PDB file of C-alpha atoms and ligand atoms in Angstrom:
ATOM      1  CA  MET F   1      -6.202  15.665  -1.633  1.00 90.00           C
ATOM      2  CA  ILE F   2      -4.867  13.286   1.075  1.00 97.00           C
ATOM      3  CA  LYS F   3      -3.409  14.684   4.077  1.00 97.00           C
ATOM      4  CA  LEU F   4      -2.157  12.383   7.222  1.00 97.00           C
ATOM      5  CA  HIS F   5      -1.218  14.432  10.142  1.00 97.00           C
ATOM      6  CA  GLN F   6       1.008  12.806  12.563  1.00 97.00           C
ATOM      7  CA  VAL F   7      -0.863   9.460  12.263  1.00 98.00           C
ATOM      8  CA  ASN F   8      -0.117   6.462  14.810  1.00 98.00           C
ATOM      9  CA  LYS F   9      -1.311   3.095  14.549  1.00 97.00           C
ATOM     10  CA  HIS F  10      -0.760   0.296  17.012  1.00 96.00           C
ATOM     11  CA  TYR F  11      -1.606  -3.409  17.107  1.00 95.00           C
ATOM     12  CA  THR F  12      -1.956  -5.727  20.198  1.00 94.00           C
ATOM     13  CA  THR F  13       0.044  -8.897  19.754  1.00 92.00           C
ATOM     14  CA  SER F  14       1.144 -11.750  21.708  1.00 92.00           C
ATOM     15  CA  SER F  15       4.285 -10.309  22.451  1.00 90.00           C
ATOM     16  CA  GLY F  16       2.944  -6.945  23.434  1.00 92.00           C
ATOM     17  CA  LEU F  17       1.625  -3.536  21.530  1.00 93.00           C
ATOM     18  CA  PHE F  18       3.571  -3.188  18.290  1.00 94.00           C
ATOM     19  CA  HIS F  19       3.827   0.368  16.706  1.00 95.00           C
ATOM     20  CA  ALA F  20       2.997  -0.202  12.830  1.00 96.00           C
ATOM     21  CA  VAL F  21       2.546   3.303  11.854  1.00 97.00           C
ATOM     22  CA  GLN F  22       4.705   6.052  13.646  1.00 97.00           C
ATOM     23  CA  SER F  23       3.906   9.704  13.652  1.00 97.00           C
ATOM     24  CA  VAL F  24       3.229   9.948   9.624  1.00 97.00           C
ATOM     25  CA  SER F  25       2.517  13.188   8.027  1.00 97.00           C
ATOM     26  CA  LEU F  26       2.171  13.179   4.602  1.00 97.00           C
ATOM     27  CA  GLN F  27       0.395  14.897   1.965  1.00 97.00           C
ATOM     28  CA  VAL F  28      -0.634  13.220  -1.351  1.00 98.00           C
ATOM     29  CA  GLU F  29      -1.494  15.856  -4.141  1.00 96.00           C
ATOM     30  CA  GLU F  30      -4.789  16.103  -6.279  1.00 96.00           C
ATOM     31  CA  GLY F  31      -3.930  14.277  -9.544  1.00 96.00           C
ATOM     32  CA  GLU F  32      -0.972  12.404  -8.655  1.00 97.00           C
ATOM     33  CA  ILE F  33       0.289   8.921  -8.991  1.00 97.00           C
ATOM     34  CA  HIS F  34       2.203   8.370  -5.514  1.00 98.00           C
ATOM     35  CA  GLY F  35       3.910   5.128  -4.644  1.00 97.00           C
ATOM     36  CA  ILE F  36       4.705   3.927  -1.051  1.00 98.00           C
ATOM     37  CA  ILE F  37       7.567   1.345  -1.012  1.00 97.00           C
ATOM     38  CA  GLY F  38       9.395  -0.340   1.950  1.00 96.00           C
ATOM     39  CA  ALA F  39      10.500  -3.830   3.121  1.00 94.00           C
ATOM     40  CA  SER F  40       7.949  -6.301   4.197  1.00 94.00           C
ATOM     41  CA  GLY F  41       6.578  -5.135   7.589  1.00 93.00           C
ATOM     42  CA  ALA F  42       7.511  -1.467   7.058  1.00 96.00           C
ATOM     43  CA  GLY F  43       3.865  -0.525   7.607  1.00 96.00           C
ATOM     44  CA  LYS F  44       2.766   0.464   3.738  1.00 97.00           C
ATOM     45  CA  SER F  45      -0.519  -1.410   3.656  1.00 97.00           C
ATOM     46  CA  THR F  46      -1.307  -0.301   7.349  1.00 97.00           C
ATOM     47  CA  LEU F  47      -0.549   3.403   5.565  1.00 98.00           C
ATOM     48  CA  LEU F  48      -2.683   2.578   2.628  1.00 98.00           C
ATOM     49  CA  ARG F  49      -5.647   1.254   4.874  1.00 97.00           C
ATOM     50  CA  LEU F  50      -5.278   4.552   7.255  1.00 97.00           C
ATOM     51  CA  MET F  51      -6.040   6.618   4.366  1.00 97.00           C
ATOM     52  CA  ASN F  52      -9.621   5.407   3.895  1.00 95.00           C
ATOM     53  CA  VAL F  53      -9.789   4.845   7.905  1.00 95.00           C
ATOM     54  CA  LEU F  54     -10.401   0.716   7.142  1.00 94.00           C
ATOM     55  CA  GLU F  55      -7.816   1.207  10.147  1.00 95.00           C
ATOM     56  CA  ARG F  56      -8.616   3.771  12.479  1.00 94.00           C
ATOM     57  CA  PRO F  57      -5.462   5.658  13.855  1.00 96.00           C
ATOM     58  CA  ASP F  58      -5.048   5.808  17.518  1.00 96.00           C
ATOM     59  CA  GLU F  59      -3.599   9.464  16.835  1.00 96.00           C
ATOM     60  CA  GLY F  60      -3.716  11.907  14.223  1.00 97.00           C
ATOM     61  CA  ASN F  61      -5.932  12.909  11.343  1.00 96.00           C
ATOM     62  CA  VAL F  62      -6.644  11.890   8.100  1.00 97.00           C
ATOM     63  CA  VAL F  63      -8.037  14.168   6.047  1.00 97.00           C
ATOM     64  CA  VAL F  64      -9.344  13.287   2.491  1.00 95.00           C
ATOM     65  CA  ASN F  65     -11.136  15.966  -0.078  1.00 91.00           C
ATOM     66  CA  GLY F  66     -11.230  18.420   2.680  1.00 92.00           C
ATOM     67  CA  GLU F  67     -13.128  16.052   5.068  1.00 93.00           C
ATOM     68  CA  ASP F  68     -11.382  14.655   8.406  1.00 96.00           C
ATOM     69  CA  LEU F  69     -12.424  10.862   8.197  1.00 96.00           C
ATOM     70  CA  THR F  70     -10.883  10.584  11.898  1.00 94.00           C
ATOM     71  CA  ARG F  71     -13.767  13.007  13.317  1.00 91.00           C
ATOM     72  CA  MET F  72     -17.125  11.650  11.340  1.00 92.00           C
ATOM     73  CA  PRO F  73     -19.526   9.394  12.636  1.00 91.00           C
ATOM     74  CA  GLU F  74     -19.606   5.363  10.775  1.00 89.00           C
ATOM     75  CA  LYS F  75     -22.518   6.701   8.903  1.00 90.00           C
ATOM     76  CA  ARG F  76     -20.905   9.767   7.033  1.00 92.00           C
ATOM     77  CA  LEU F  77     -17.575   7.462   7.059  1.00 93.00           C
ATOM     78  CA  ARG F  78     -19.386   4.924   4.633  1.00 91.00           C
ATOM     79  CA  GLU F  79     -20.620   7.835   2.444  1.00 90.00           C
ATOM     80  CA  ALA F  80     -17.274   9.642   2.325  1.00 92.00           C
ATOM     81  CA  ARG F  81     -15.589   6.304   1.521  1.00 93.00           C
ATOM     82  CA  ARG F  82     -17.460   6.191  -1.944  1.00 92.00           C
ATOM     83  CA  SER F  83     -15.345   8.639  -3.095  1.00 94.00           C
ATOM     84  CA  ILE F  84     -12.348   6.340  -2.254  1.00 96.00           C
ATOM     85  CA  GLY F  85     -11.943   3.499  -4.271  1.00 97.00           C
ATOM     86  CA  MET F  86      -9.441   0.312  -3.391  1.00 97.00           C
ATOM     87  CA  ILE F  87      -8.187  -2.672  -4.963  1.00 97.00           C
ATOM     88  CA  PHE F  88      -5.789  -5.546  -3.604  1.00 96.00           C
ATOM     89  CA  GLN F  89      -3.355  -7.873  -4.484  1.00 95.00           C
ATOM     90  CA  HIS F  90      -5.727 -10.918  -4.447  1.00 95.00           C
ATOM     91  CA  TYR F  91      -8.554  -8.984  -5.999  1.00 96.00           C
ATOM     92  CA  HIS F  92     -10.990  -9.862  -3.404  1.00 96.00           C
ATOM     93  CA  LEU F  93     -13.936 -10.686  -5.916  1.00 97.00           C
ATOM     94  CA  VAL F  94     -17.145 -12.339  -4.738  1.00 97.00           C
ATOM     95  CA  HIS F  95     -17.074 -15.831  -6.477  1.00 97.00           C
ATOM     96  CA  ASN F  96     -20.396 -16.381  -6.678  1.00 97.00           C
ATOM     97  CA  ARG F  97     -21.351 -13.404  -8.470  1.00 98.00           C
ATOM     98  CA  SER F  98     -20.947 -12.797 -12.363  1.00 98.00           C
ATOM     99  CA  VAL F  99     -18.263  -9.800 -13.410  1.00 98.00           C
ATOM    100  CA  SER F 100     -21.489  -7.444 -13.745  1.00 98.00           C
ATOM    101  CA  GLY F 101     -22.775  -8.405 -10.417  1.00 98.00           C
ATOM    102  CA  ASN F 102     -19.269  -7.992  -8.763  1.00 98.00           C
ATOM    103  CA  VAL F 103     -19.263  -4.200 -10.447  1.00 98.00           C
ATOM    104  CA  ALA F 104     -22.843  -3.585  -9.259  1.00 98.00           C
ATOM    105  CA  MET F 105     -21.873  -4.028  -5.728  1.00 97.00           C
ATOM    106  CA  PRO F 106     -20.946  -0.895  -4.541  1.00 96.00           C
ATOM    107  CA  LEU F 107     -23.746   0.839  -6.571  1.00 97.00           C
ATOM    108  CA  GLU F 108     -26.466  -1.221  -5.063  1.00 97.00           C
ATOM    109  CA  LEU F 109     -24.926  -0.264  -1.432  1.00 94.00           C
ATOM    110  CA  ALA F 110     -25.085   3.246  -2.466  1.00 93.00           C
ATOM    111  CA  GLY F 111     -28.790   2.690  -3.215  1.00 95.00           C
ATOM    112  CA  VAL F 112     -28.141   3.349  -7.295  1.00 96.00           C
ATOM    113  CA  ALA F 113     -31.145   2.767  -8.991  1.00 97.00           C
ATOM    114  CA  LYS F 114     -31.573  -0.457 -11.147  1.00 96.00           C
ATOM    115  CA  LYS F 115     -31.226   1.145 -14.693  1.00 97.00           C
ATOM    116  CA  GLU F 116     -28.811   3.760 -13.855  1.00 97.00           C
ATOM    117  CA  ARG F 117     -26.685   0.824 -12.172  1.00 97.00           C
ATOM    118  CA  VAL F 118     -26.840  -1.480 -15.461  1.00 97.00           C
ATOM    119  CA  GLU F 119     -25.595   1.615 -17.275  1.00 98.00           C
ATOM    120  CA  ARG F 120     -22.663   2.516 -14.999  1.00 98.00           C
ATOM    121  CA  VAL F 121     -21.587  -1.297 -14.856  1.00 98.00           C
ATOM    122  CA  ARG F 122     -21.459  -1.377 -18.703  1.00 98.00           C
ATOM    123  CA  GLU F 123     -19.417   1.765 -18.729  1.00 97.00           C
ATOM    124  CA  CYS F 124     -16.808   0.752 -16.347  1.00 98.00           C
ATOM    125  CA  LEU F 125     -16.297  -2.837 -17.759  1.00 98.00           C
ATOM    126  CA  GLN F 126     -16.182  -1.078 -21.151  1.00 97.00           C
ATOM    127  CA  PHE F 127     -13.458   0.984 -19.591  1.00 97.00           C
ATOM    128  CA  VAL F 128     -11.408  -1.484 -18.162  1.00 97.00           C
ATOM    129  CA  GLY F 129     -11.929  -3.603 -21.489  1.00 97.00           C
ATOM    130  CA  LEU F 130     -13.797  -6.177 -20.208  1.00 97.00           C
ATOM    131  CA  ALA F 131     -17.347  -5.658 -21.692  1.00 96.00           C
ATOM    132  CA  ASP F 132     -17.643  -9.209 -23.341  1.00 97.00           C
ATOM    133  CA  LYS F 133     -17.190 -10.630 -20.026  1.00 97.00           C
ATOM    134  CA  ALA F 134     -20.243  -9.254 -17.957  1.00 97.00           C
ATOM    135  CA  GLU F 135     -21.560 -13.054 -17.582  1.00 97.00           C
ATOM    136  CA  GLN F 136     -18.918 -14.581 -16.577  1.00 98.00           C
ATOM    137  CA  TYR F 137     -17.811 -15.388 -13.166  1.00 98.00           C
ATOM    138  CA  PRO F 138     -14.430 -14.848 -11.700  1.00 97.00           C
ATOM    139  CA  ALA F 139     -13.145 -18.467 -11.581  1.00 97.00           C
ATOM    140  CA  GLN F 140     -13.378 -18.095 -15.352  1.00 97.00           C
ATOM    141  CA  LEU F 141     -10.934 -15.169 -15.856  1.00 97.00           C
ATOM    142  CA  SER F 142      -7.099 -14.801 -15.496  1.00 96.00           C
ATOM    143  CA  GLY F 143      -5.481 -13.117 -12.775  1.00 97.00           C
ATOM    144  CA  GLY F 144      -4.878  -9.923 -15.018  1.00 97.00           C
ATOM    145  CA  GLN F 145      -8.893 -10.013 -15.884  1.00 98.00           C
ATOM    146  CA  LYS F 146      -9.774 -10.430 -12.330  1.00 98.00           C
ATOM    147  CA  GLN F 147      -7.918  -7.496 -11.483  1.00 98.00           C
ATOM    148  CA  ARG F 148      -9.855  -5.579 -14.335  1.00 98.00           C
ATOM    149  CA  VAL F 149     -12.948  -6.394 -12.890  1.00 98.00           C
ATOM    150  CA  ALA F 150     -11.679  -5.258  -9.045  1.00 98.00           C
ATOM    151  CA  ILE F 151     -10.833  -1.953 -10.900  1.00 98.00           C
ATOM    152  CA  ALA F 152     -13.947  -1.804 -12.554  1.00 98.00           C
ATOM    153  CA  ARG F 153     -16.082  -2.150  -9.206  1.00 98.00           C
ATOM    154  CA  ALA F 154     -13.673   0.350  -7.600  1.00 98.00           C
ATOM    155  CA  LEU F 155     -14.477   2.751 -10.137  1.00 98.00           C
ATOM    156  CA  ALA F 156     -18.096   2.237  -9.998  1.00 98.00           C
ATOM    157  CA  ASN F 157     -19.116   5.159  -7.816  1.00 97.00           C
ATOM    158  CA  ARG F 158     -16.875   7.694  -9.468  1.00 97.00           C
ATOM    159  CA  PRO F 159     -13.859   8.044  -7.012  1.00 97.00           C
ATOM    160  CA  ALA F 160     -11.728  10.908  -6.581  1.00 96.00           C
ATOM    161  CA  VAL F 161      -9.072   8.481  -5.257  1.00 97.00           C
ATOM    162  CA  LEU F 162      -7.804   5.015  -5.654  1.00 98.00           C
ATOM    163  CA  LEU F 163      -5.885   3.244  -3.227  1.00 98.00           C
ATOM    164  CA  CYS F 164      -3.888   0.084  -4.832  1.00 98.00           C
ATOM    165  CA  ASP F 165      -2.427  -2.359  -2.329  1.00 98.00           C
ATOM    166  CA  GLU F 166       0.425  -4.267  -4.114  1.00 97.00           C
ATOM    167  CA  PRO F 167      -2.146  -4.550  -7.502  1.00 96.00           C
ATOM    168  CA  THR F 168       0.491  -6.341  -9.868  1.00 95.00           C
ATOM    169  CA  SER F 169       2.514  -8.294  -7.142  1.00 93.00           C
ATOM    170  CA  ALA F 170       0.392 -11.772  -8.544  1.00 93.00           C
ATOM    171  CA  LEU F 171       0.850 -10.954 -11.953  1.00 94.00           C
ATOM    172  CA  ASP F 172       3.132 -11.902 -14.709  1.00 95.00           C
ATOM    173  CA  PRO F 173       5.149  -8.718 -16.169  1.00 94.00           C
ATOM    174  CA  GLN F 174       3.205  -8.587 -19.519  1.00 95.00           C
ATOM    175  CA  THR F 175       0.190  -8.485 -17.225  1.00 96.00           C
ATOM    176  CA  THR F 176       1.550  -6.045 -15.007  1.00 96.00           C
ATOM    177  CA  ALA F 177       2.591  -3.689 -17.751  1.00 95.00           C
ATOM    178  CA  ASP F 178      -1.275  -3.961 -18.811  1.00 96.00           C
ATOM    179  CA  ILE F 179      -2.937  -3.365 -15.579  1.00 97.00           C
ATOM    180  CA  LEU F 180      -0.321  -0.210 -14.977  1.00 97.00           C
ATOM    181  CA  GLY F 181      -1.668   1.071 -18.444  1.00 96.00           C
ATOM    182  CA  VAL F 182      -5.272   1.169 -17.016  1.00 97.00           C
ATOM    183  CA  LEU F 183      -4.290   2.633 -13.886  1.00 97.00           C
ATOM    184  CA  ARG F 184      -2.334   5.279 -15.765  1.00 97.00           C
ATOM    185  CA  GLU F 185      -5.836   6.190 -17.957  1.00 96.00           C
ATOM    186  CA  ILE F 186      -7.725   6.287 -14.983  1.00 97.00           C
ATOM    187  CA  ASN F 187      -5.204   8.646 -13.698  1.00 97.00           C
ATOM    188  CA  ARG F 188      -5.025  10.934 -17.024  1.00 96.00           C
ATOM    189  CA  GLU F 189      -8.667  10.540 -18.258  1.00 96.00           C
ATOM    190  CA  LEU F 190     -10.682  10.542 -15.088  1.00 96.00           C
ATOM    191  CA  GLY F 191      -8.224  12.686 -13.106  1.00 97.00           C
ATOM    192  CA  VAL F 192      -8.286   9.937 -10.448  1.00 97.00           C
ATOM    193  CA  THR F 193      -5.543  10.475  -7.692  1.00 98.00           C
ATOM    194  CA  ILE F 194      -4.109   7.099  -7.076  1.00 98.00           C
ATOM    195  CA  VAL F 195      -1.791   5.841  -4.177  1.00 98.00           C
ATOM    196  CA  ILE F 196       0.030   2.461  -5.231  1.00 98.00           C
ATOM    197  CA  VAL F 197       1.906   0.327  -2.527  1.00 98.00           C
ATOM    198  CA  THR F 198       4.454  -1.749  -4.249  1.00 96.00           C
ATOM    199  CA  HIS F 199       7.443  -3.576  -3.599  1.00 92.00           C
ATOM    200  CA  ASP F 200       8.545  -3.310  -7.190  1.00 92.00           C
ATOM    201  CA  MET F 201      10.772  -0.326  -8.261  1.00 92.00           C
ATOM    202  CA  ASP F 202       9.692  -0.772 -12.009  1.00 93.00           C
ATOM    203  CA  VAL F 203       5.831  -0.133 -10.822  1.00 95.00           C
ATOM    204  CA  VAL F 204       7.001   3.301  -9.244  1.00 96.00           C
ATOM    205  CA  ARG F 205       9.408   4.125 -12.574  1.00 95.00           C
ATOM    206  CA  ASN F 206       6.330   3.132 -14.685  1.00 94.00           C
ATOM    207  CA  ILE F 207       3.426   5.437 -13.197  1.00 96.00           C
ATOM    208  CA  CYS F 208       4.456   6.977 -10.122  1.00 97.00           C
ATOM    209  CA  THR F 209       5.004  10.718 -10.003  1.00 96.00           C
ATOM    210  CA  ARG F 210       6.214  10.821  -6.324  1.00 96.00           C
ATOM    211  CA  VAL F 211       7.332   7.925  -4.105  1.00 97.00           C
ATOM    212  CA  SER F 212       7.369   7.957  -0.205  1.00 97.00           C
ATOM    213  CA  GLU F 213       9.780   5.308   1.568  1.00 97.00           C
ATOM    214  CA  MET F 214       8.343   3.395   4.842  1.00 97.00           C
ATOM    215  CA  ARG F 215      10.783   1.797   7.064  1.00 97.00           C
ATOM    216  CA  ASP F 216       9.718   0.494  10.620  1.00 96.00           C
ATOM    217  CA  GLY F 217       6.336   2.373  10.605  1.00 97.00           C
ATOM    218  CA  HIS F 218       8.518   5.328   9.908  1.00 97.00           C
ATOM    219  CA  LEU F 219       8.207   7.589   6.847  1.00 97.00           C
ATOM    220  CA  LEU F 220      11.853   8.134   5.660  1.00 96.00           C
ATOM    221  CA  SER F 221      11.556  10.116   2.605  1.00 95.00           C
ATOM    222  CA  THR F 222       9.200  11.536  -0.449  1.00 96.00           C
ATOM    223  CA  LYS F 223      10.787  12.110  -3.527  1.00 95.00           C
ATOM    224  CA  HIS F 224       9.907  13.092  -6.935  1.00 95.00           C
ATOM    225  CA  VAL F 225      10.117  10.340  -9.684  1.00 94.00           C
ATOM    226  CA  ALA F 226      11.844  11.309 -13.104  1.00 86.00           C
ATOM    227  CA  ALA F 227       9.324  11.258 -15.763  1.00 72.00           C
ATOM    228  CA  PRO F 228       9.138   7.665 -17.165  1.00 58.00           C
ATOM    229  CA  MET F 229      10.714   7.026 -20.645  1.00 50.00           C
ATOM    230  CA  VAL F 230       9.665   3.942 -22.720  1.00 45.00           C
ATOM    231  CA  GLY F 231      12.461   1.293 -22.576  1.00 42.00           C
ATOM    232  CA  SER F 232      14.375   3.261 -20.451  1.00 40.00           C
ATOM    233  CA  THR F 233      15.517   2.827 -16.630  1.00 40.00           C
ATOM    234  CA  VAL F 234      14.785   5.993 -14.823  1.00 37.00           C
ATOM    235  CA  GLU F 235      15.970   6.462 -11.370  1.00 40.00           C
ATOM    236  CA  ALA F 236      13.794   7.818  -8.466  1.00 39.00           C
ATOM    237  CA  GLY F 237      15.476  11.036  -7.219  1.00 43.00           C
ATOM    238  CA  ASP F 238      15.049  14.553  -6.616  1.00 43.00           C
ATOM    239  CA  ALA F 239      14.392  14.810  -3.178  1.00 40.00           C
ATOM    240  CA  ASP F 240      11.629  17.392  -2.585  1.00 45.00           C
ATOM    241  CA  GLU F 241      10.957  17.138   0.877  1.00 42.00           C
TER     242      GLU F 241
HETATM  243  N1  ATP B   1      -4.150  -6.395  12.197  1.00 59.21           N
HETATM  244  C1  ATP B   1      -2.752  -6.796  12.770  1.00 59.21           C
HETATM  245  N2  ATP B   1      -2.306  -7.240  14.041  1.00 59.21           N
HETATM  246  C2  ATP B   1      -1.174  -7.165  14.421  1.00 59.21           C
HETATM  247  N3  ATP B   1      -0.304  -6.945  13.409  1.00 59.21           N
HETATM  248  C3  ATP B   1      -0.588  -6.723  12.373  1.00 59.21           C
HETATM  249  C4  ATP B   1      -1.944  -6.292  12.075  1.00 59.21           C
HETATM  250  N4  ATP B   1      -1.787  -6.006  10.703  1.00 59.21           N
HETATM  251  C5  ATP B   1      -0.362  -5.657  10.383  1.00 59.21           C
HETATM  252  N5  ATP B   1       0.130  -6.013  11.628  1.00 59.21           N
HETATM  253  C6  ATP B   1       1.732  -6.010  11.844  1.00 59.21           C
HETATM  254  O1  ATP B   1       1.846  -4.490  11.282  1.00 59.21           O
HETATM  255  C7  ATP B   1       3.578  -4.481  10.304  1.00 59.21           C
HETATM  256  C8  ATP B   1       3.207  -3.607   9.201  1.00 59.21           C
HETATM  257  O2  ATP B   1       2.048  -4.430   8.582  1.00 59.21           O
HETATM  258  P1  ATP B   1       1.825  -3.838   7.375  1.00 59.21           P
HETATM  259  O3  ATP B   1       0.877  -5.117   6.317  1.00 59.21           O
HETATM  260  O4  ATP B   1       1.527  -2.630   7.180  1.00 59.21           O
HETATM  261  O5  ATP B   1       3.428  -3.981   6.549  1.00 59.21           O
HETATM  262  P2  ATP B   1       3.634  -4.050   5.000  1.00 59.21           P
HETATM  263  O6  ATP B   1       5.130  -2.820   4.838  1.00 59.21           O
HETATM  264  O7  ATP B   1       2.477  -3.610   4.160  1.00 59.21           O
HETATM  265  O8  ATP B   1       4.243  -5.480   4.639  1.00 59.21           O
HETATM  266  P3  ATP B   1       3.945  -6.408   3.341  1.00 59.21           P
HETATM  267  O9  ATP B   1       4.846  -5.774   2.287  1.00 59.21           O
HETATM  268  O10 ATP B   1       4.751  -7.585   3.994  1.00 59.21           O
HETATM  269  O11 ATP B   1       2.759  -6.585   3.004  1.00 59.21           O
HETATM  270  C9  ATP B   1       3.840  -6.071  10.491  1.00 59.21           C
HETATM  271  O12 ATP B   1       4.912  -6.679  11.342  1.00 59.21           O
HETATM  272  C10 ATP B   1       2.583  -6.841  10.557  1.00 59.21           C
HETATM  273  O13 ATP B   1       2.749  -8.064  11.224  1.00 59.21           O
END
């Protein structure tokens, strides 16, 4: 589903070239929920942004759904990105658009006709439990509701993959549990493959099938996560690679 092959990313900083992601190879399988953990600055967000080529790798290949995104011209890359949704810690909603206006944006960019757009926005808001908030504005919503709008927007173009960058880090424990429930449903009911960057091992124990650990730009390990059991603490373990 997602194959990173020997991917490298450098940034130019005031103190020289910084090697943020170093020769990372990783395969995310179709249908899994794959966690990426590691200390602050380890390169987790950079790795996630390499998966949809929001960051272009300096070396290596990024293949999603059998298509090499690193070899595509910009126009084809924009089209390919429609099958890769993304959500962020701080939601990135457009404040002067209503909830339905936000969810409609990727459909407008994809040239979907108005009637179909309205229907799809309604479906997506219903899926995340916010059908009654369609005409409200982001400032009127709680953090959890804003993240649900961002999820609905990410689902609008029926992606095969959803990339999540610290999606619950700004949320309280109950809201975190609710949002993880939504992500689990997206995975199970819609068959969407999910990659989730987090510093919270509870998130990993709760929803991830495998977890990769980053340190100083390197991928240290990828492990299976024991099947989550309600109310129990489950250790990540059972190295498989
Ligand atoms: N655009 C950029 N220009 C220069 N340096 C960058 C840029 N983006 C990231 N970095 C640096 O690359 C390193 C990895 O950043 P990244 O955001 O991927 O880490 P992270 O593991 O997600 O950290 P955090 O948990 O703090 O978000 C950091 O040292 C960061 O300062």
